[in-house]
């Protein structure tokens, strides 16, 4: 079956502000995110793409803009099912503030039981994303053959949940997975099982170096040191 390339959107203004963006309108790539997006065509230069699918949110569309400019023949499709988790009343709030909410412990340790107030459950988020991938797999293979490669640009929690599904992991373990902004994850689906070929690949290992506490995006480090995942995906390496 087809091979799926999952691209997380580039670093956004919400990432660097420490906000949980969700579906909040107007969240764009920041300067670093724009640089990451500009590098994407070169990183994927050797990969023939049969189709590109995006979350409807601005930061994903901006991430794919340079790739589409470099490949004008590549048609872009939009699928709301790979849009960000609906965080409901949590959307737009500071992650540092949300860390004090009792629900955060459930999100971190038992996400299959987590449902955001005024939003959706994490189970529903994963189910719709997996349905989208399966549908697009069938569509791409039917139109382009079993060796085809297609791309989806989505969000941190969505991609983590898709990787968990591909690895046969329970959703309660998906917070153990991390994908940086504009990282590339590759999954090949077969009739019997998926195979994960790349996971959160940025081509840069700088993110493994611990940041000084004075740096503005150090909240990612603080969260990880506390044993928690960064809800929404975090800002990645500076």
PDB file of C-alpha atoms in Angstrom:
ATOM      1  CA  UNK A   1       0.000   0.000   0.000  1.00  0.00           C
ATOM      2  CA  UNK A   2       0.946   3.655  -0.168  1.00  0.00           C
ATOM      3  CA  UNK A   3       3.584   5.412   1.939  1.00  0.00           C
ATOM      4  CA  UNK A   4       2.470   8.357   4.044  1.00  0.00           C
ATOM      5  CA  UNK A   5       4.723  11.288   4.892  1.00  0.00           C
ATOM      6  CA  UNK A   6       3.435  13.209   7.901  1.00  0.00           C
ATOM      7  CA  UNK A   7       4.740  16.762   8.271  1.00  0.00           C
ATOM      8  CA  UNK A   8       4.041  18.749  11.394  1.00  0.00           C
ATOM      9  CA  UNK A   9       3.527  22.438  10.614  1.00  0.00           C
ATOM     10  CA  UNK A  10       6.468  24.775  11.176  1.00  0.00           C
ATOM     11  CA  UNK A  11       6.934  26.641  14.421  1.00  0.00           C
ATOM     12  CA  UNK A  12       4.047  29.009  15.021  1.00  0.00           C
ATOM     13  CA  UNK A  13       3.467  32.223  16.926  1.00  0.00           C
ATOM     14  CA  UNK A  14       1.445  30.197  19.436  1.00  0.00           C
ATOM     15  CA  UNK A  15       4.332  27.761  19.965  1.00  0.00           C
ATOM     16  CA  UNK A  16       6.760  30.521  20.874  1.00  0.00           C
ATOM     17  CA  UNK A  17       4.162  32.282  23.043  1.00  0.00           C
ATOM     18  CA  UNK A  18       3.501  29.073  24.977  1.00  0.00           C
ATOM     19  CA  UNK A  19      -0.164  28.995  23.971  1.00  0.00           C
ATOM     20  CA  UNK A  20      -2.366  26.021  23.168  1.00  0.00           C
ATOM     21  CA  UNK A  21      -3.624  27.221  19.794  1.00  0.00           C
ATOM     22  CA  UNK A  22      -6.165  24.580  18.849  1.00  0.00           C
ATOM     23  CA  UNK A  23      -8.467  25.960  16.178  1.00  0.00           C
ATOM     24  CA  UNK A  24      -7.885  29.608  17.157  1.00  0.00           C
ATOM     25  CA  UNK A  25      -7.862  31.594  13.881  1.00  0.00           C
ATOM     26  CA  UNK A  26      -4.915  33.691  12.777  1.00  0.00           C
ATOM     27  CA  UNK A  27      -2.137  31.497  14.196  1.00  0.00           C
ATOM     28  CA  UNK A  28       0.663  31.851  11.650  1.00  0.00           C
ATOM     29  CA  UNK A  29       4.213  30.605  11.298  1.00  0.00           C
ATOM     30  CA  UNK A  30       6.791  32.678  13.113  1.00  0.00           C
ATOM     31  CA  UNK A  31      10.111  33.624  11.506  1.00  0.00           C
ATOM     32  CA  UNK A  32      11.716  30.311  12.391  1.00  0.00           C
ATOM     33  CA  UNK A  33       8.645  28.432  11.156  1.00  0.00           C
ATOM     34  CA  UNK A  34       8.833  30.223   7.814  1.00  0.00           C
ATOM     35  CA  UNK A  35      12.492  29.183   7.514  1.00  0.00           C
ATOM     36  CA  UNK A  36      11.545  25.583   8.284  1.00  0.00           C
ATOM     37  CA  UNK A  37       8.833  25.667   5.624  1.00  0.00           C
ATOM     38  CA  UNK A  38      11.234  27.145   3.072  1.00  0.00           C
ATOM     39  CA  UNK A  39      13.625  24.232   3.659  1.00  0.00           C
ATOM     40  CA  UNK A  40      10.941  21.579   3.192  1.00  0.00           C
ATOM     41  CA  UNK A  41      11.100  21.386  -0.652  1.00  0.00           C
ATOM     42  CA  UNK A  42      14.817  20.608  -0.483  1.00  0.00           C
ATOM     43  CA  UNK A  43      14.371  17.989   2.209  1.00  0.00           C
ATOM     44  CA  UNK A  44      11.740  16.215   0.093  1.00  0.00           C
ATOM     45  CA  UNK A  45      13.411  16.818  -3.279  1.00  0.00           C
ATOM     46  CA  UNK A  46      14.065  13.131  -3.905  1.00  0.00           C
ATOM     47  CA  UNK A  47      10.551  12.013  -2.996  1.00  0.00           C
ATOM     48  CA  UNK A  48       7.877  11.765  -5.718  1.00  0.00           C
ATOM     49  CA  UNK A  49       4.568  12.866  -4.227  1.00  0.00           C
ATOM     50  CA  UNK A  50       1.256  11.684  -5.649  1.00  0.00           C
ATOM     51  CA  UNK A  51      -0.875  13.966  -3.459  1.00  0.00           C
ATOM     52  CA  UNK A  52      -0.716  16.490  -0.628  1.00  0.00           C
ATOM     53  CA  UNK A  53      -3.363  16.792   2.060  1.00  0.00           C
ATOM     54  CA  UNK A  54      -3.494  19.502   4.708  1.00  0.00           C
ATOM     55  CA  UNK A  55      -5.275  20.490   7.845  1.00  0.00           C
ATOM     56  CA  UNK A  56      -7.390  23.563   7.077  1.00  0.00           C
ATOM     57  CA  UNK A  57      -5.539  25.676   9.640  1.00  0.00           C
ATOM     58  CA  UNK A  58      -3.352  28.567   8.508  1.00  0.00           C
ATOM     59  CA  UNK A  59      -0.072  27.311   9.974  1.00  0.00           C
ATOM     60  CA  UNK A  60      -0.301  24.092   7.981  1.00  0.00           C
ATOM     61  CA  UNK A  61      -1.163  25.842   4.740  1.00  0.00           C
ATOM     62  CA  UNK A  62       1.760  28.220   5.225  1.00  0.00           C
ATOM     63  CA  UNK A  63       4.079  25.276   5.867  1.00  0.00           C
ATOM     64  CA  UNK A  64       3.174  23.680   2.522  1.00  0.00           C
ATOM     65  CA  UNK A  65       3.230  26.907   0.477  1.00  0.00           C
ATOM     66  CA  UNK A  66       6.936  26.661  -0.520  1.00  0.00           C
ATOM     67  CA  UNK A  67       6.558  22.980  -1.429  1.00  0.00           C
ATOM     68  CA  UNK A  68       3.551  23.717  -3.620  1.00  0.00           C
ATOM     69  CA  UNK A  69       5.398  26.609  -5.273  1.00  0.00           C
ATOM     70  CA  UNK A  70       8.273  24.236  -6.075  1.00  0.00           C
ATOM     71  CA  UNK A  71       5.854  21.589  -7.380  1.00  0.00           C
ATOM     72  CA  UNK A  72       3.039  23.414  -9.163  1.00  0.00           C
ATOM     73  CA  UNK A  73       1.690  20.110 -10.494  1.00  0.00           C
ATOM     74  CA  UNK A  74       0.978  18.890  -6.964  1.00  0.00           C
ATOM     75  CA  UNK A  75      -2.686  19.307  -6.087  1.00  0.00           C
ATOM     76  CA  UNK A  76      -3.504  20.274  -2.514  1.00  0.00           C
ATOM     77  CA  UNK A  77      -6.483  18.716  -0.723  1.00  0.00           C
ATOM     78  CA  UNK A  78      -7.929  19.835   2.602  1.00  0.00           C
ATOM     79  CA  UNK A  79      -9.287  17.419   5.188  1.00  0.00           C
ATOM     80  CA  UNK A  80     -10.710  18.666   8.477  1.00  0.00           C
ATOM     81  CA  UNK A  81     -10.180  15.229  10.011  1.00  0.00           C
ATOM     82  CA  UNK A  82      -6.450  15.932  10.294  1.00  0.00           C
ATOM     83  CA  UNK A  83      -7.072  19.365  11.793  1.00  0.00           C
ATOM     84  CA  UNK A  84      -5.841  20.105  15.300  1.00  0.00           C
ATOM     85  CA  UNK A  85      -7.536  18.590  18.330  1.00  0.00           C
ATOM     86  CA  UNK A  86     -10.575  20.607  19.381  1.00  0.00           C
ATOM     87  CA  UNK A  87      -9.340  21.795  22.762  1.00  0.00           C
ATOM     88  CA  UNK A  88     -12.546  23.708  23.438  1.00  0.00           C
ATOM     89  CA  UNK A  89     -12.275  26.021  26.450  1.00  0.00           C
ATOM     90  CA  UNK A  90      -8.549  25.350  26.659  1.00  0.00           C
ATOM     91  CA  UNK A  91      -7.883  26.917  23.251  1.00  0.00           C
ATOM     92  CA  UNK A  92      -5.755  30.047  23.327  1.00  0.00           C
ATOM     93  CA  UNK A  93      -4.733  29.600  26.968  1.00  0.00           C
ATOM     94  CA  UNK A  94      -1.190  29.527  28.328  1.00  0.00           C
ATOM     95  CA  UNK A  95       0.263  26.037  28.679  1.00  0.00           C
ATOM     96  CA  UNK A  96       1.853  27.043  31.963  1.00  0.00           C
ATOM     97  CA  UNK A  97      -1.586  27.943  33.281  1.00  0.00           C
ATOM     98  CA  UNK A  98      -3.172  24.752  31.946  1.00  0.00           C
ATOM     99  CA  UNK A  99      -0.549  22.645  33.706  1.00  0.00           C
ATOM    100  CA  UNK A 100      -2.349  23.467  36.968  1.00  0.00           C
ATOM    101  CA  UNK A 101      -5.692  22.119  35.726  1.00  0.00           C
ATOM    102  CA  UNK A 102      -6.709  18.725  37.219  1.00  0.00           C
ATOM    103  CA  UNK A 103      -7.545  17.500  33.716  1.00  0.00           C
ATOM    104  CA  UNK A 104      -3.895  17.853  32.664  1.00  0.00           C
ATOM    105  CA  UNK A 105      -2.957  14.821  34.748  1.00  0.00           C
ATOM    106  CA  UNK A 106      -5.518  12.785  32.783  1.00  0.00           C
ATOM    107  CA  UNK A 107      -4.245  14.205  29.475  1.00  0.00           C
ATOM    108  CA  UNK A 108      -0.722  13.167  30.415  1.00  0.00           C
ATOM    109  CA  UNK A 109      -1.308   9.781  32.022  1.00  0.00           C
ATOM    110  CA  UNK A 110      -4.653   8.474  30.744  1.00  0.00           C
ATOM    111  CA  UNK A 111      -5.408  10.382  27.519  1.00  0.00           C
ATOM    112  CA  UNK A 112      -7.945   7.823  26.328  1.00  0.00           C
ATOM    113  CA  UNK A 113     -10.150   9.103  29.171  1.00  0.00           C
ATOM    114  CA  UNK A 114      -9.489  12.805  28.497  1.00  0.00           C
ATOM    115  CA  UNK A 115     -12.158  15.056  27.008  1.00  0.00           C
ATOM    116  CA  UNK A 116     -11.586  18.801  26.747  1.00  0.00           C
ATOM    117  CA  UNK A 117     -14.348  21.041  28.147  1.00  0.00           C
ATOM    118  CA  UNK A 118     -16.313  22.417  25.221  1.00  0.00           C
ATOM    119  CA  UNK A 119     -14.141  20.381  22.844  1.00  0.00           C
ATOM    120  CA  UNK A 120     -13.556  16.760  21.914  1.00  0.00           C
ATOM    121  CA  UNK A 121     -12.066  13.692  23.507  1.00  0.00           C
ATOM    122  CA  UNK A 122      -8.612  12.497  22.595  1.00  0.00           C
ATOM    123  CA  UNK A 123     -10.148   9.187  21.509  1.00  0.00           C
ATOM    124  CA  UNK A 124     -12.320  11.026  18.996  1.00  0.00           C
ATOM    125  CA  UNK A 125      -9.303  13.017  17.783  1.00  0.00           C
ATOM    126  CA  UNK A 126      -7.346   9.848  17.056  1.00  0.00           C
ATOM    127  CA  UNK A 127     -10.304   8.039  15.481  1.00  0.00           C
ATOM    128  CA  UNK A 128     -11.016  10.777  12.944  1.00  0.00           C
ATOM    129  CA  UNK A 129      -7.327  11.111  12.035  1.00  0.00           C
ATOM    130  CA  UNK A 130      -6.902   7.363  11.552  1.00  0.00           C
ATOM    131  CA  UNK A 131     -10.074   7.268   9.425  1.00  0.00           C
ATOM    132  CA  UNK A 132      -8.655  10.063   7.258  1.00  0.00           C
ATOM    133  CA  UNK A 133      -5.364   8.236   6.739  1.00  0.00           C
ATOM    134  CA  UNK A 134      -7.078   4.965   5.842  1.00  0.00           C
ATOM    135  CA  UNK A 135      -9.395   6.730   3.385  1.00  0.00           C
ATOM    136  CA  UNK A 136      -6.534   8.598   1.713  1.00  0.00           C
ATOM    137  CA  UNK A 137      -4.415   5.448   1.578  1.00  0.00           C
ATOM    138  CA  UNK A 138      -7.147   3.698  -0.391  1.00  0.00           C
ATOM    139  CA  UNK A 139      -7.718   6.705  -2.640  1.00  0.00           C
ATOM    140  CA  UNK A 140      -4.036   7.259  -3.428  1.00  0.00           C
ATOM    141  CA  UNK A 141      -3.364   3.588  -4.065  1.00  0.00           C
ATOM    142  CA  UNK A 142      -6.383   3.301  -6.352  1.00  0.00           C
ATOM    143  CA  UNK A 143      -5.338   6.345  -8.388  1.00  0.00           C
ATOM    144  CA  UNK A 144      -1.537   6.065  -8.311  1.00  0.00           C
ATOM    145  CA  UNK A 145      -0.644   2.483  -7.407  1.00  0.00           C
ATOM    146  CA  UNK A 146       0.704   0.702  -4.368  1.00  0.00           C
ATOM    147  CA  UNK A 147       4.151   2.329  -4.578  1.00  0.00           C
ATOM    148  CA  UNK A 148       2.772   5.858  -4.370  1.00  0.00           C
ATOM    149  CA  UNK A 149       3.839   8.346  -1.714  1.00  0.00           C
ATOM    150  CA  UNK A 150       1.563  11.038  -0.353  1.00  0.00           C
ATOM    151  CA  UNK A 151       1.959  13.777   2.217  1.00  0.00           C
ATOM    152  CA  UNK A 152      -0.198  15.097   5.032  1.00  0.00           C
ATOM    153  CA  UNK A 153       0.546  18.316   6.930  1.00  0.00           C
ATOM    154  CA  UNK A 154      -0.987  18.243  10.377  1.00  0.00           C
ATOM    155  CA  UNK A 155      -0.391  18.932  14.086  1.00  0.00           C
ATOM    156  CA  UNK A 156       1.623  17.493  16.948  1.00  0.00           C
ATOM    157  CA  UNK A 157      -1.073  15.599  18.826  1.00  0.00           C
ATOM    158  CA  UNK A 158      -2.651  14.340  15.598  1.00  0.00           C
ATOM    159  CA  UNK A 159       0.657  12.987  14.295  1.00  0.00           C
ATOM    160  CA  UNK A 160       1.529  11.414  17.645  1.00  0.00           C
ATOM    161  CA  UNK A 161      -1.835   9.653  17.714  1.00  0.00           C
ATOM    162  CA  UNK A 162      -1.317   8.356  14.161  1.00  0.00           C
ATOM    163  CA  UNK A 163       2.132   7.049  15.049  1.00  0.00           C
ATOM    164  CA  UNK A 164       0.689   5.311  18.105  1.00  0.00           C
ATOM    165  CA  UNK A 165      -1.898   3.640  15.887  1.00  0.00           C
ATOM    166  CA  UNK A 166       0.779   2.584  13.375  1.00  0.00           C
ATOM    167  CA  UNK A 167       2.917   1.095  16.152  1.00  0.00           C
ATOM    168  CA  UNK A 168      -0.024  -0.759  17.705  1.00  0.00           C
ATOM    169  CA  UNK A 169       0.280   1.333  20.872  1.00  0.00           C
ATOM    170  CA  UNK A 170      -2.632   2.174  23.130  1.00  0.00           C
ATOM    171  CA  UNK A 171      -3.540   5.857  23.053  1.00  0.00           C
ATOM    172  CA  UNK A 172      -2.559   6.047  26.729  1.00  0.00           C
ATOM    173  CA  UNK A 173       1.070   5.676  25.599  1.00  0.00           C
ATOM    174  CA  UNK A 174       1.051   8.299  22.860  1.00  0.00           C
ATOM    175  CA  UNK A 175       2.485  11.029  25.104  1.00  0.00           C
ATOM    176  CA  UNK A 176       5.773   9.115  24.953  1.00  0.00           C
ATOM    177  CA  UNK A 177       6.110  10.182  21.311  1.00  0.00           C
ATOM    178  CA  UNK A 178       7.533  13.592  20.355  1.00  0.00           C
ATOM    179  CA  UNK A 179       7.477  15.363  16.982  1.00  0.00           C
ATOM    180  CA  UNK A 180       9.123  18.757  16.504  1.00  0.00           C
ATOM    181  CA  UNK A 181       7.786  21.537  14.266  1.00  0.00           C
ATOM    182  CA  UNK A 182       8.286  20.753  10.570  1.00  0.00           C
ATOM    183  CA  UNK A 183       9.541  17.272  11.407  1.00  0.00           C
ATOM    184  CA  UNK A 184       8.911  14.441   8.955  1.00  0.00           C
ATOM    185  CA  UNK A 185       7.425  11.088   9.948  1.00  0.00           C
ATOM    186  CA  UNK A 186       7.033   8.314   7.361  1.00  0.00           C
ATOM    187  CA  UNK A 187       4.683   5.347   7.634  1.00  0.00           C
ATOM    188  CA  UNK A 188       4.255   2.646   5.005  1.00  0.00           C
ATOM    189  CA  UNK A 189       0.952   0.803   5.197  1.00  0.00           C
ATOM    190  CA  UNK A 190       0.678  -2.805   4.026  1.00  0.00           C
ATOM    191  CA  UNK A 191      -2.276  -5.239   4.011  1.00  0.00           C
ATOM    192  CA  UNK A 192      -1.071  -6.784   7.270  1.00  0.00           C
ATOM    193  CA  UNK A 193       0.574  -3.967   9.264  1.00  0.00           C
ATOM    194  CA  UNK A 194       2.096  -0.480   9.044  1.00  0.00           C
ATOM    195  CA  UNK A 195       5.837   0.146   9.227  1.00  0.00           C
ATOM    196  CA  UNK A 196       7.275   3.367  10.682  1.00  0.00           C
ATOM    197  CA  UNK A 197      10.354   4.402   8.663  1.00  0.00           C
ATOM    198  CA  UNK A 198      10.963   7.886  10.055  1.00  0.00           C
ATOM    199  CA  UNK A 199       9.787   9.485  13.276  1.00  0.00           C
ATOM    200  CA  UNK A 200      10.002  13.218  13.936  1.00  0.00           C
ATOM    201  CA  UNK A 201      13.001  13.614  11.598  1.00  0.00           C
ATOM    202  CA  UNK A 202      14.217  17.203  11.313  1.00  0.00           C
ATOM    203  CA  UNK A 203      17.678  16.379  10.021  1.00  0.00           C
ATOM    204  CA  UNK A 204      18.991  18.338  12.999  1.00  0.00           C
ATOM    205  CA  UNK A 205      20.010  16.887  16.347  1.00  0.00           C
ATOM    206  CA  UNK A 206      20.324  20.298  18.015  1.00  0.00           C
ATOM    207  CA  UNK A 207      17.028  19.685  19.757  1.00  0.00           C
ATOM    208  CA  UNK A 208      18.716  16.995  21.863  1.00  0.00           C
ATOM    209  CA  UNK A 209      20.912  19.641  23.529  1.00  0.00           C
ATOM    210  CA  UNK A 210      19.418  20.976  26.738  1.00  0.00           C
ATOM    211  CA  UNK A 211      18.616  24.686  26.504  1.00  0.00           C
ATOM    212  CA  UNK A 212      19.696  27.251  29.089  1.00  0.00           C
ATOM    213  CA  UNK A 213      16.782  28.133  31.363  1.00  0.00           C
ATOM    214  CA  UNK A 214      16.877  31.773  30.227  1.00  0.00           C
ATOM    215  CA  UNK A 215      15.839  30.944  26.670  1.00  0.00           C
ATOM    216  CA  UNK A 216      12.268  31.954  25.814  1.00  0.00           C
ATOM    217  CA  UNK A 217      11.123  28.508  24.647  1.00  0.00           C
ATOM    218  CA  UNK A 218      12.507  26.694  27.673  1.00  0.00           C
ATOM    219  CA  UNK A 219       8.982  25.753  28.736  1.00  0.00           C
ATOM    220  CA  UNK A 220       9.332  22.643  26.541  1.00  0.00           C
ATOM    221  CA  UNK A 221      12.344  21.557  28.593  1.00  0.00           C
ATOM    222  CA  UNK A 222      10.604  22.333  31.863  1.00  0.00           C
ATOM    223  CA  UNK A 223       7.609  20.241  30.872  1.00  0.00           C
ATOM    224  CA  UNK A 224       9.736  17.299  29.768  1.00  0.00           C
ATOM    225  CA  UNK A 225      11.852  17.445  32.919  1.00  0.00           C
ATOM    226  CA  UNK A 226       8.628  17.152  34.932  1.00  0.00           C
ATOM    227  CA  UNK A 227       7.836  13.944  33.041  1.00  0.00           C
ATOM    228  CA  UNK A 228       5.009  15.498  31.033  1.00  0.00           C
ATOM    229  CA  UNK A 229       4.486  15.844  27.298  1.00  0.00           C
ATOM    230  CA  UNK A 230       3.969  19.244  25.698  1.00  0.00           C
ATOM    231  CA  UNK A 231       0.263  19.338  24.818  1.00  0.00           C
ATOM    232  CA  UNK A 232      -0.096  20.475  21.214  1.00  0.00           C
ATOM    233  CA  UNK A 233       3.506  19.526  20.402  1.00  0.00           C
ATOM    234  CA  UNK A 234       5.750  22.305  21.708  1.00  0.00           C
ATOM    235  CA  UNK A 235       8.057  24.764  19.961  1.00  0.00           C
ATOM    236  CA  UNK A 236      10.943  22.412  19.206  1.00  0.00           C
ATOM    237  CA  UNK A 237      14.597  23.427  18.995  1.00  0.00           C
ATOM    238  CA  UNK A 238      15.355  27.119  18.657  1.00  0.00           C
TER     239      UNK A 238
END
